PDB file of C-alpha atoms and ligand atoms in Angstrom:
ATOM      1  CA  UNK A   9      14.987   6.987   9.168  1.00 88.00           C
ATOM      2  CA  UNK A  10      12.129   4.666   8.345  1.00 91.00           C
ATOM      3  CA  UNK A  11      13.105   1.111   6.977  1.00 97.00           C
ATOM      4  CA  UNK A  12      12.439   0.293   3.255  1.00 98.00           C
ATOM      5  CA  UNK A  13      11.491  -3.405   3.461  1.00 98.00           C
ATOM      6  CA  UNK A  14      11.767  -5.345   0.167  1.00 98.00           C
ATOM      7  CA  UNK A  15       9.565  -8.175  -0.301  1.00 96.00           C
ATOM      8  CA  UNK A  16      11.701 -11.379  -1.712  1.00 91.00           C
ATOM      9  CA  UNK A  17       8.995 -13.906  -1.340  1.00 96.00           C
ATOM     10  CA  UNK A  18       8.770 -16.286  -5.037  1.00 97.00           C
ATOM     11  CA  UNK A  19       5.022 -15.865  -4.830  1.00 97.00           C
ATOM     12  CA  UNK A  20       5.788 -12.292  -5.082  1.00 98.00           C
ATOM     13  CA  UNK A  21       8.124 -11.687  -7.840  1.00 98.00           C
ATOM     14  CA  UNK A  22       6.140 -14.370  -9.809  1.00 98.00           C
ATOM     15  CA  UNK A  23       2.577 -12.601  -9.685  1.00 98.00           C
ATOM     16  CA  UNK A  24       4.687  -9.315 -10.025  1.00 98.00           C
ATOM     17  CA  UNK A  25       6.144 -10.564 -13.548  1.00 98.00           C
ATOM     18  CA  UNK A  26       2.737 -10.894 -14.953  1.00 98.00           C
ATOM     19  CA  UNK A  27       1.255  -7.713 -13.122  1.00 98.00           C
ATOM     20  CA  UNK A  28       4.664  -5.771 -15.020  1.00 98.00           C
ATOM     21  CA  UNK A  29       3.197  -8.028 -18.844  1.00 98.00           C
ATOM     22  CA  UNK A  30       1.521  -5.319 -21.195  1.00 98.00           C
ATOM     23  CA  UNK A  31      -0.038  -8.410 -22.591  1.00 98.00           C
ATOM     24  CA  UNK A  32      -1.747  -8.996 -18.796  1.00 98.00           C
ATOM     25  CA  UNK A  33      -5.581  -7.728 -19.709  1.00 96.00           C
ATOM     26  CA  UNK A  34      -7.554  -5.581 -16.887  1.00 97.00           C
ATOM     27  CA  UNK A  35      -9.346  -8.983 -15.291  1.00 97.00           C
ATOM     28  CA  UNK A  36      -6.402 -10.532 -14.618  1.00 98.00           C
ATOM     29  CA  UNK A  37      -4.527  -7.835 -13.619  1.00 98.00           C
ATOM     30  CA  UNK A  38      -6.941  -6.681 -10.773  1.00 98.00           C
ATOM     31  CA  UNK A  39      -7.193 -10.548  -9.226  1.00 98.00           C
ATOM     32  CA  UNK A  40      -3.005 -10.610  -9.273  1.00 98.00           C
ATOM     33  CA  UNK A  41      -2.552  -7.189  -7.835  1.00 98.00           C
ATOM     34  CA  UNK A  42      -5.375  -8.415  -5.217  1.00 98.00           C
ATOM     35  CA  UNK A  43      -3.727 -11.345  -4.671  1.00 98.00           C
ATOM     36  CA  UNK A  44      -0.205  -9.517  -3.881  1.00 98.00           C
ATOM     37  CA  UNK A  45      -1.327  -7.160  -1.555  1.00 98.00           C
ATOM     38  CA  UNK A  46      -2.733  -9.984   0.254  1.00 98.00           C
ATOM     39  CA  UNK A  47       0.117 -11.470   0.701  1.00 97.00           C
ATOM     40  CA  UNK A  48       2.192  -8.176   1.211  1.00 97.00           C
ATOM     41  CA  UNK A  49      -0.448  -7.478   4.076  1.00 96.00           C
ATOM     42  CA  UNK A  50       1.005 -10.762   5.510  1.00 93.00           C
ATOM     43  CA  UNK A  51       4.846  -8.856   6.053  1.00 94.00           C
ATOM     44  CA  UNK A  52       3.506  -5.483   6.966  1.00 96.00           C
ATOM     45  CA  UNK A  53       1.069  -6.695  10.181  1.00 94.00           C
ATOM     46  CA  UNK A  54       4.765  -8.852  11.262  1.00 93.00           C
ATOM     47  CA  UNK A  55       4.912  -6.186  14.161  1.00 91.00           C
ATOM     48  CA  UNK A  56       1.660  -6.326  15.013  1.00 92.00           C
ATOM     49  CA  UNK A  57       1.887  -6.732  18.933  1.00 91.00           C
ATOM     50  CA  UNK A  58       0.171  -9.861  20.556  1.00 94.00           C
ATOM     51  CA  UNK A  59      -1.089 -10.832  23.587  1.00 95.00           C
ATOM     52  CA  UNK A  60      -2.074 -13.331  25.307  1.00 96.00           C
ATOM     53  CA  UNK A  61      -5.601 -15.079  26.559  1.00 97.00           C
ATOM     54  CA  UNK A  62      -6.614 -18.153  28.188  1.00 98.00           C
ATOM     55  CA  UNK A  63      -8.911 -20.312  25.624  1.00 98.00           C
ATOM     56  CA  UNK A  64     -10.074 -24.007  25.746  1.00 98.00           C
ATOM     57  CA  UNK A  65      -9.562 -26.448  23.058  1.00 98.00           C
ATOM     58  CA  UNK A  66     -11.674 -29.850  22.773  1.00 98.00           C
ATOM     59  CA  UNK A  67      -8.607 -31.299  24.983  1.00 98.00           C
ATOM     60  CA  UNK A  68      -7.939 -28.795  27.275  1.00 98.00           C
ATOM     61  CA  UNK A  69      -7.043 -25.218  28.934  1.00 98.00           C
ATOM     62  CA  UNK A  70      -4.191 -23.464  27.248  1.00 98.00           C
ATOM     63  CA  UNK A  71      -2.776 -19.763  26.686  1.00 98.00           C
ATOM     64  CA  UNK A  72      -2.747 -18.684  23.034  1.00 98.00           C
ATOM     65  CA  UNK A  73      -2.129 -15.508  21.361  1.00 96.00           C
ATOM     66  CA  UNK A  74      -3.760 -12.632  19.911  1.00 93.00           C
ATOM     67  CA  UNK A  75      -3.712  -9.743  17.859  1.00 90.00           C
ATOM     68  CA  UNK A  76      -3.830  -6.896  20.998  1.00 88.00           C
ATOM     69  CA  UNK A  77      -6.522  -4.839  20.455  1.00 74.00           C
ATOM     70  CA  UNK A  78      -4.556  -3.127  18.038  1.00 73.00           C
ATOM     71  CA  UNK A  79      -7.257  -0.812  15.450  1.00 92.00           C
ATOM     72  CA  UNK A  80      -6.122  -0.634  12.258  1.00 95.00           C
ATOM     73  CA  UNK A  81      -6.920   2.044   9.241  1.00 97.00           C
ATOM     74  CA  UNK A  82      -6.003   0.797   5.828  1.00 98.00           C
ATOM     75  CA  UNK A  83      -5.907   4.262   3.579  1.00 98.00           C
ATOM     76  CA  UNK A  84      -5.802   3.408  -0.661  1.00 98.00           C
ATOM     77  CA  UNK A  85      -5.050   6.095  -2.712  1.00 98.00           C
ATOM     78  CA  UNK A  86      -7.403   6.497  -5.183  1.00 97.00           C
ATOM     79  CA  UNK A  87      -7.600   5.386  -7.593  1.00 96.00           C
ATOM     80  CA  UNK A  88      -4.790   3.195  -8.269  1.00 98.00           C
ATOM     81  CA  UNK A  89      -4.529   2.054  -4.483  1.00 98.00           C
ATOM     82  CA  UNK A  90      -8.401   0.549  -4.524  1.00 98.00           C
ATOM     83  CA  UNK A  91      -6.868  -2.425  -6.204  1.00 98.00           C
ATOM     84  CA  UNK A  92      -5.228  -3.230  -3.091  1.00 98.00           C
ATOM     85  CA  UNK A  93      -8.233  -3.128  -0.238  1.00 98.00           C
ATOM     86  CA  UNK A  94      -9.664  -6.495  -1.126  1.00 98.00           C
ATOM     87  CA  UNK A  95      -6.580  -8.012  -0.693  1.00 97.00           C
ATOM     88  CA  UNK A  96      -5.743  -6.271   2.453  1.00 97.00           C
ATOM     89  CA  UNK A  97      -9.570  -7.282   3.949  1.00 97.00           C
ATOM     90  CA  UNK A  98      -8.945 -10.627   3.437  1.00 96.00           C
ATOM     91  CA  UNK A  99      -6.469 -10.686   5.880  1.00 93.00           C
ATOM     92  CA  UNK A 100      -7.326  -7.498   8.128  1.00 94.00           C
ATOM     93  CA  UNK A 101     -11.016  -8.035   8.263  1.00 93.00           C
ATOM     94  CA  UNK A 102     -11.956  -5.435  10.750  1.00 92.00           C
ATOM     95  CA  UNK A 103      -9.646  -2.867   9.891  1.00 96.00           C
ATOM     96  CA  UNK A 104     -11.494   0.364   8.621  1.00 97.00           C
ATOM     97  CA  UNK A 105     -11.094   1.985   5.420  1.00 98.00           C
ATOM     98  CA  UNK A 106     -10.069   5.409   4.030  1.00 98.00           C
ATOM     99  CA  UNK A 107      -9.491   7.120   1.170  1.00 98.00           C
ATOM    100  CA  UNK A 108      -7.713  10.061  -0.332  1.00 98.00           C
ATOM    101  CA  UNK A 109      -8.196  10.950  -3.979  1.00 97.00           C
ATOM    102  CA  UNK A 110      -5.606  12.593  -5.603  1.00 95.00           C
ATOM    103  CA  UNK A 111      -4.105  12.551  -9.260  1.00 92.00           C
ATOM    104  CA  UNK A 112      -1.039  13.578 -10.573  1.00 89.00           C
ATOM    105  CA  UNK A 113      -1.044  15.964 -12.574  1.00 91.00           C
ATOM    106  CA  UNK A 114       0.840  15.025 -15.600  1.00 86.00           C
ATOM    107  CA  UNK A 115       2.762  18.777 -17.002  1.00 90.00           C
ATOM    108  CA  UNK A 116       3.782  19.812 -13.232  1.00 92.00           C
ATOM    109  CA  UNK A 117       3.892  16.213 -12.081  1.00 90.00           C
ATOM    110  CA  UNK A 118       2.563  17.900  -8.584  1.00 91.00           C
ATOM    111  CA  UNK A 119      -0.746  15.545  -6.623  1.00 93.00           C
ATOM    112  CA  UNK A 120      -3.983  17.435  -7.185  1.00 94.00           C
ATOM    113  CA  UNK A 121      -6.357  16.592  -3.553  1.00 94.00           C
ATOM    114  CA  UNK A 122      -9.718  15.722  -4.948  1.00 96.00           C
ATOM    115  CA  UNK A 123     -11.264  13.623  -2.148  1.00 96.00           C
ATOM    116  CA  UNK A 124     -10.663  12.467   1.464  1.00 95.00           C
ATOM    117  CA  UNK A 125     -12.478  10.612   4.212  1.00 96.00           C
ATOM    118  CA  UNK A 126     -11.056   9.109   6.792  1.00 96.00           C
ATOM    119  CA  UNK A 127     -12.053   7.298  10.164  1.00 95.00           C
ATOM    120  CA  UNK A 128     -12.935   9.683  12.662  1.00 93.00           C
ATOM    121  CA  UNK A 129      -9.998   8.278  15.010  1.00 94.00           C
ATOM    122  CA  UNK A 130      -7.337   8.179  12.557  1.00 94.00           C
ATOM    123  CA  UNK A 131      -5.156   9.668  15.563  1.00 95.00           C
ATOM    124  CA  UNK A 132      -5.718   6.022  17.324  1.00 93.00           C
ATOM    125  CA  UNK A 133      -4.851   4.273  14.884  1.00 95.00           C
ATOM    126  CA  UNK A 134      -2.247   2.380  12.880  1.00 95.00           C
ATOM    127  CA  UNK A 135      -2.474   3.329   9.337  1.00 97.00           C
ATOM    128  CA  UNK A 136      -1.380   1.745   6.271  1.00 98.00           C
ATOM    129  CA  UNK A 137      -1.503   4.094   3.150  1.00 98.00           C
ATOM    130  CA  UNK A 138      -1.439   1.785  -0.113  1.00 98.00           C
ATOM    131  CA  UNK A 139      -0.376   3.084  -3.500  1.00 98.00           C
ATOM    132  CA  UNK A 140       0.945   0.754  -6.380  1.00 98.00           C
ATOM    133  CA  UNK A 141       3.359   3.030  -7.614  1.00 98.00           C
ATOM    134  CA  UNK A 142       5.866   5.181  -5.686  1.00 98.00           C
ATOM    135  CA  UNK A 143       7.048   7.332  -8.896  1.00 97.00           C
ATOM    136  CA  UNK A 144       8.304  10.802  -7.732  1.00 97.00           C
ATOM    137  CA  UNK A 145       6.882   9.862  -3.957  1.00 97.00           C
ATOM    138  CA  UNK A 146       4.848  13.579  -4.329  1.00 96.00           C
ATOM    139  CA  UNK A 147       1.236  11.410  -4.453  1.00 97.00           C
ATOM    140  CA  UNK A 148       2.394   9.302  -1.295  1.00 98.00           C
ATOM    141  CA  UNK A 149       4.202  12.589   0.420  1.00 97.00           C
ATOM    142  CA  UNK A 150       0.897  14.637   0.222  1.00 96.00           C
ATOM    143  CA  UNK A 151      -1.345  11.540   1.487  1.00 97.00           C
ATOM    144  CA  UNK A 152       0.785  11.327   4.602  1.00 97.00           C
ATOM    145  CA  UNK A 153       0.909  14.864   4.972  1.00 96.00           C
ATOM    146  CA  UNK A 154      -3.031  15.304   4.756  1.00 94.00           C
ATOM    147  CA  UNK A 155      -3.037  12.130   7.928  1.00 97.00           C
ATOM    148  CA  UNK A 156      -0.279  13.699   9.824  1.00 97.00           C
ATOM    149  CA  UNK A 157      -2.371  17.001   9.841  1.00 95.00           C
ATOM    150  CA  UNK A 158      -5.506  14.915  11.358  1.00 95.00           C
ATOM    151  CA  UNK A 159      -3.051  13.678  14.047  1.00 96.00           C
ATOM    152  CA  UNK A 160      -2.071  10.125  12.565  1.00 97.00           C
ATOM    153  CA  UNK A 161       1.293   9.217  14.045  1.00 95.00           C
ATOM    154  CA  UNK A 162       1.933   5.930  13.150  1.00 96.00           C
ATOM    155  CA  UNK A 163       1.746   5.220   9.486  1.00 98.00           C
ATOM    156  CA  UNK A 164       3.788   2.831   7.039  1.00 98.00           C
ATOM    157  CA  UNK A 165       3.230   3.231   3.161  1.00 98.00           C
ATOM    158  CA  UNK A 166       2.844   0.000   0.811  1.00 98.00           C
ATOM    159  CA  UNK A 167       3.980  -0.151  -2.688  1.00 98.00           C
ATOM    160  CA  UNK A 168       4.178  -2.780  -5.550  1.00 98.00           C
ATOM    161  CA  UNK A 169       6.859  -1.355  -7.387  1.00 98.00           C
ATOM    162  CA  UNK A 170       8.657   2.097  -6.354  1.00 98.00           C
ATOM    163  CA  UNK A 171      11.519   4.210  -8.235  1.00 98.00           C
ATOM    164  CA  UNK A 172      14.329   4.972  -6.110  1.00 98.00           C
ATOM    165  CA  UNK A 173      13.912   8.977  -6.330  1.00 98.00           C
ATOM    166  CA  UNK A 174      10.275   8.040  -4.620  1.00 98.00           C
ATOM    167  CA  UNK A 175      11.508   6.159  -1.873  1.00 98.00           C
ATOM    168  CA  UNK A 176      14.226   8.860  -0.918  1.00 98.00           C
ATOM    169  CA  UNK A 177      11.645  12.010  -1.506  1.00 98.00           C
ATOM    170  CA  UNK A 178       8.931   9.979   1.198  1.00 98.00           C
ATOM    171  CA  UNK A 179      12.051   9.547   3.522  1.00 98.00           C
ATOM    172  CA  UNK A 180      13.365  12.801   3.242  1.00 98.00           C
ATOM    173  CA  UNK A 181       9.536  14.133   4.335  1.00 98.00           C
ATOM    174  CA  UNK A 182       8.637  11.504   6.306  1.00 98.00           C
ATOM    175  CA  UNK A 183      11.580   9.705   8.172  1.00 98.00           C
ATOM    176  CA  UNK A 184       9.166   8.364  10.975  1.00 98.00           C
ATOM    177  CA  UNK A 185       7.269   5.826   7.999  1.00 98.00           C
ATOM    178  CA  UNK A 186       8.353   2.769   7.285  1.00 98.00           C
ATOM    179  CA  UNK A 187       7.814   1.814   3.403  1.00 98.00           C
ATOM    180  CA  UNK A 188       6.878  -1.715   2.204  1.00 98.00           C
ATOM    181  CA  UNK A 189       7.738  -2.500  -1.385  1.00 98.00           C
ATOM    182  CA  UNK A 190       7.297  -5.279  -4.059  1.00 98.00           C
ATOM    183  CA  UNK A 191      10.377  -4.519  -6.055  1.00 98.00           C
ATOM    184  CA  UNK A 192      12.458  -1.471  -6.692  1.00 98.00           C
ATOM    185  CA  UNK A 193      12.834  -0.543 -10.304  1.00 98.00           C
ATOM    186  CA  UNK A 194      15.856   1.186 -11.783  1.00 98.00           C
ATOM    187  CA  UNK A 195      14.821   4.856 -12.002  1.00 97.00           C
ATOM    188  CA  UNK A 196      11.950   7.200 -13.751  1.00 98.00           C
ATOM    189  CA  UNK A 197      11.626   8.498 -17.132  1.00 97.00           C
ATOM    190  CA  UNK A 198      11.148  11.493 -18.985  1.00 95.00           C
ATOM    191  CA  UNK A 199       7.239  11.878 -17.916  1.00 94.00           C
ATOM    192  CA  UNK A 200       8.273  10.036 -14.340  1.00 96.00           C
ATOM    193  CA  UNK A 201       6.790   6.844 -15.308  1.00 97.00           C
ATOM    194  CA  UNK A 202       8.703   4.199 -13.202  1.00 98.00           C
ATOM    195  CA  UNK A 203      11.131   2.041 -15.695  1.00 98.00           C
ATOM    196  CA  UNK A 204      10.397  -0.199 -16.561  1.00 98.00           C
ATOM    197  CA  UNK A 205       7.176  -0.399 -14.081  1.00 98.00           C
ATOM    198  CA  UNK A 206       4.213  -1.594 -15.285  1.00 98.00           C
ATOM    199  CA  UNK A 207       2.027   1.496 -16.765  1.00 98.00           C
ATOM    200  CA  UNK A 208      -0.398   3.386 -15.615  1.00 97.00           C
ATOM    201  CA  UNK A 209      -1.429   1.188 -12.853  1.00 98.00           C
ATOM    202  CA  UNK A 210      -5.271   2.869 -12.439  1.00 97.00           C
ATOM    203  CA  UNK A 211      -5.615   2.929 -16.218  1.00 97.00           C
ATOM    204  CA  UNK A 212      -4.502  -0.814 -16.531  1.00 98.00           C
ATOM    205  CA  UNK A 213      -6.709  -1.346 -13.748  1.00 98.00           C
ATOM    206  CA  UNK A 214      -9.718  -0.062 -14.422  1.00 96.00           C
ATOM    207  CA  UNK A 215      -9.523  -0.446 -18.187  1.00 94.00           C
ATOM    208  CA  UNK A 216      -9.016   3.526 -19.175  1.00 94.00           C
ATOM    209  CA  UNK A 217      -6.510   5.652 -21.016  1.00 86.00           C
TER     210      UNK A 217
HETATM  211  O1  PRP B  15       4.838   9.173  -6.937  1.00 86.20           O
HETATM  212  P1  PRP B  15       4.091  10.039  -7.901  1.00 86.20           P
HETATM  213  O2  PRP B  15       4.985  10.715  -8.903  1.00 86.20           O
HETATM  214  O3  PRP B  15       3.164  11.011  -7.224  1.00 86.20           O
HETATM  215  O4  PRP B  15       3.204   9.071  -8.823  1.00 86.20           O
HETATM  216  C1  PRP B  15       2.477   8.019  -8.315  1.00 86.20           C
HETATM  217  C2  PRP B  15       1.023   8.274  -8.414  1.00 86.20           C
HETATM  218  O5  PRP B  15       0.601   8.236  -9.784  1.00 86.20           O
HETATM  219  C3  PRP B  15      -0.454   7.277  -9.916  1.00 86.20           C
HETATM  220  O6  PRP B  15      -1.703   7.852  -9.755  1.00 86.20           O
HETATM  221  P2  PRP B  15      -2.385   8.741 -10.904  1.00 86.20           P
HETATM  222  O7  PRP B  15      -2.009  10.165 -10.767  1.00 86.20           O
HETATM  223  O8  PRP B  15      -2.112   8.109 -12.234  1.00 86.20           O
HETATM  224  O9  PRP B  15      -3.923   8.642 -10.535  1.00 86.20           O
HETATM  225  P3  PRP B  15      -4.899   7.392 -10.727  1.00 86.20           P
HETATM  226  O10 PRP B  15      -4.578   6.424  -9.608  1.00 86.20           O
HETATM  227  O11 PRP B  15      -6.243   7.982 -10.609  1.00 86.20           O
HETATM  228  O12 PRP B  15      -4.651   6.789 -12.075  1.00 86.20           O
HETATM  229  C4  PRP B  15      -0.145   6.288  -8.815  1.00 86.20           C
HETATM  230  O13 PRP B  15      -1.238   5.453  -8.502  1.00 86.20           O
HETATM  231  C5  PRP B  15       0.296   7.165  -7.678  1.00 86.20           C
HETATM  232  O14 PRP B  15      -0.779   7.676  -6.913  1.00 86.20           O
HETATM  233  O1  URA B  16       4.952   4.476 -13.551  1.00 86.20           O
HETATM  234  C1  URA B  16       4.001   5.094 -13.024  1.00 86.20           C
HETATM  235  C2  URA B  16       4.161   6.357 -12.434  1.00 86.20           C
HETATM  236  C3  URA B  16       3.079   6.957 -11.876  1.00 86.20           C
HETATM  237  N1  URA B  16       1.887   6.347 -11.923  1.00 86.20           N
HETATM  238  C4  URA B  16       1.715   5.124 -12.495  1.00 86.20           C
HETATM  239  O2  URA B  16       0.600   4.587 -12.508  1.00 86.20           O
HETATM  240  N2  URA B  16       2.783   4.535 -13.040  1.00 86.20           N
HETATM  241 MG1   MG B  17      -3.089   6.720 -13.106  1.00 86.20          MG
END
């Protein structure tokens, strides 16, 4: 079973407060939920492996580490997970970008595929499929379903804020992915908004109802 690893950094929970605030406006909601993935990105590359090369400071010849060759895919889910990339770039620079649209469709709740492109060697690579919210975990099941069927094999999922019911259904389907969250809220309600969440995180991000 993959591991569910709950972020517990201050930073976190603080930005996360005002990111949850209906009173937070769209501006400052996109720089905050920028500014957590960034630091999110910094706990899901802790595996990254390393190794070593010979460099030479002013002073002299040493061994220092590196990030091994390692290529990376970051994979939003549009469009709620596009307020993530930025934050992710700034720390993963050269790590390329895809995207899967989908929306949830709100009387059967199922993910409705409306766009995907992906790097051509998304087999190679290690992926990172970002989401704010993990309601039901049906958005984030069919995104890792569409990468599995290109060949990705190594894939963890990044969350702000995910319901319990999500994190079980994306374990149940996919026990190999590990699943990086900002918080866990109590449970989902009546139209599987997470509760108490923060909204609709693409509406709230890009400003639409
Ligand atoms: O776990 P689930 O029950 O599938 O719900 C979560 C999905 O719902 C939201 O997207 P939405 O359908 O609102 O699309 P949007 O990002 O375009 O607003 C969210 O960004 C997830 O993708
Ligand atoms: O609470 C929720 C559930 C699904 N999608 C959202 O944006 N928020
Ligand atoms: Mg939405």
């Amino acid at each position: 079973m993959g591991k569910v690893v709950v972020m517990d950094h201050p930073l976190i929970k603080h930005k996360l407060t005002f990111i949850r605030d209906k009173n937070t406006g769209s501006k400052e909601f996109r720089e905050l939920v920028k500014e957590v993935a960034m630091l999110m990105a910094y706990e899901v590359t802790r595996e990254l492996p390393l190794e070593e090369i010979e460099i030479e400071t002013p002073v002299a010849k040493t061994k220092s580490q590196i990030i091994s060759g390692k290529k990376l895919g970051i994979i939003p889910i549009l469009r709620a997970g596009l307020g993530m990339v930025e934050g992710m770039l700034n720390l993963l620079p050269a790590a390329k970008v895809g995207h899967i649209g989908l929306y949830r469709d709100p009387e059967t709740l199922e993910p409705v595929e409306y766009y995907c492109k992906l790097p051509t060697d998304v087999e190679e690579r290690e992926l990172i499929v970002l989401d704010p919210m993990l309601a039901t975990g049906g958005s984030a099941t069919a995104a890792i379903n569409f990468l599995k069927d290109r060949g990705a094999n190594n894939i963890k999922l990044m969350c702000l804020i995910a319901a319990p019911e999500g994190i079980e259904a994306v374990q149940k389907a996919h026990p190999d992915v590990d699943i990086y969250v900002a918080a866990v809220d109590e449970k989902l309600n009546d139209h599987a908004y997470i509760v108490p969440g923060l909204g609709d995180a693409g509406d709230r991000l890009f400003g639409t109802k």
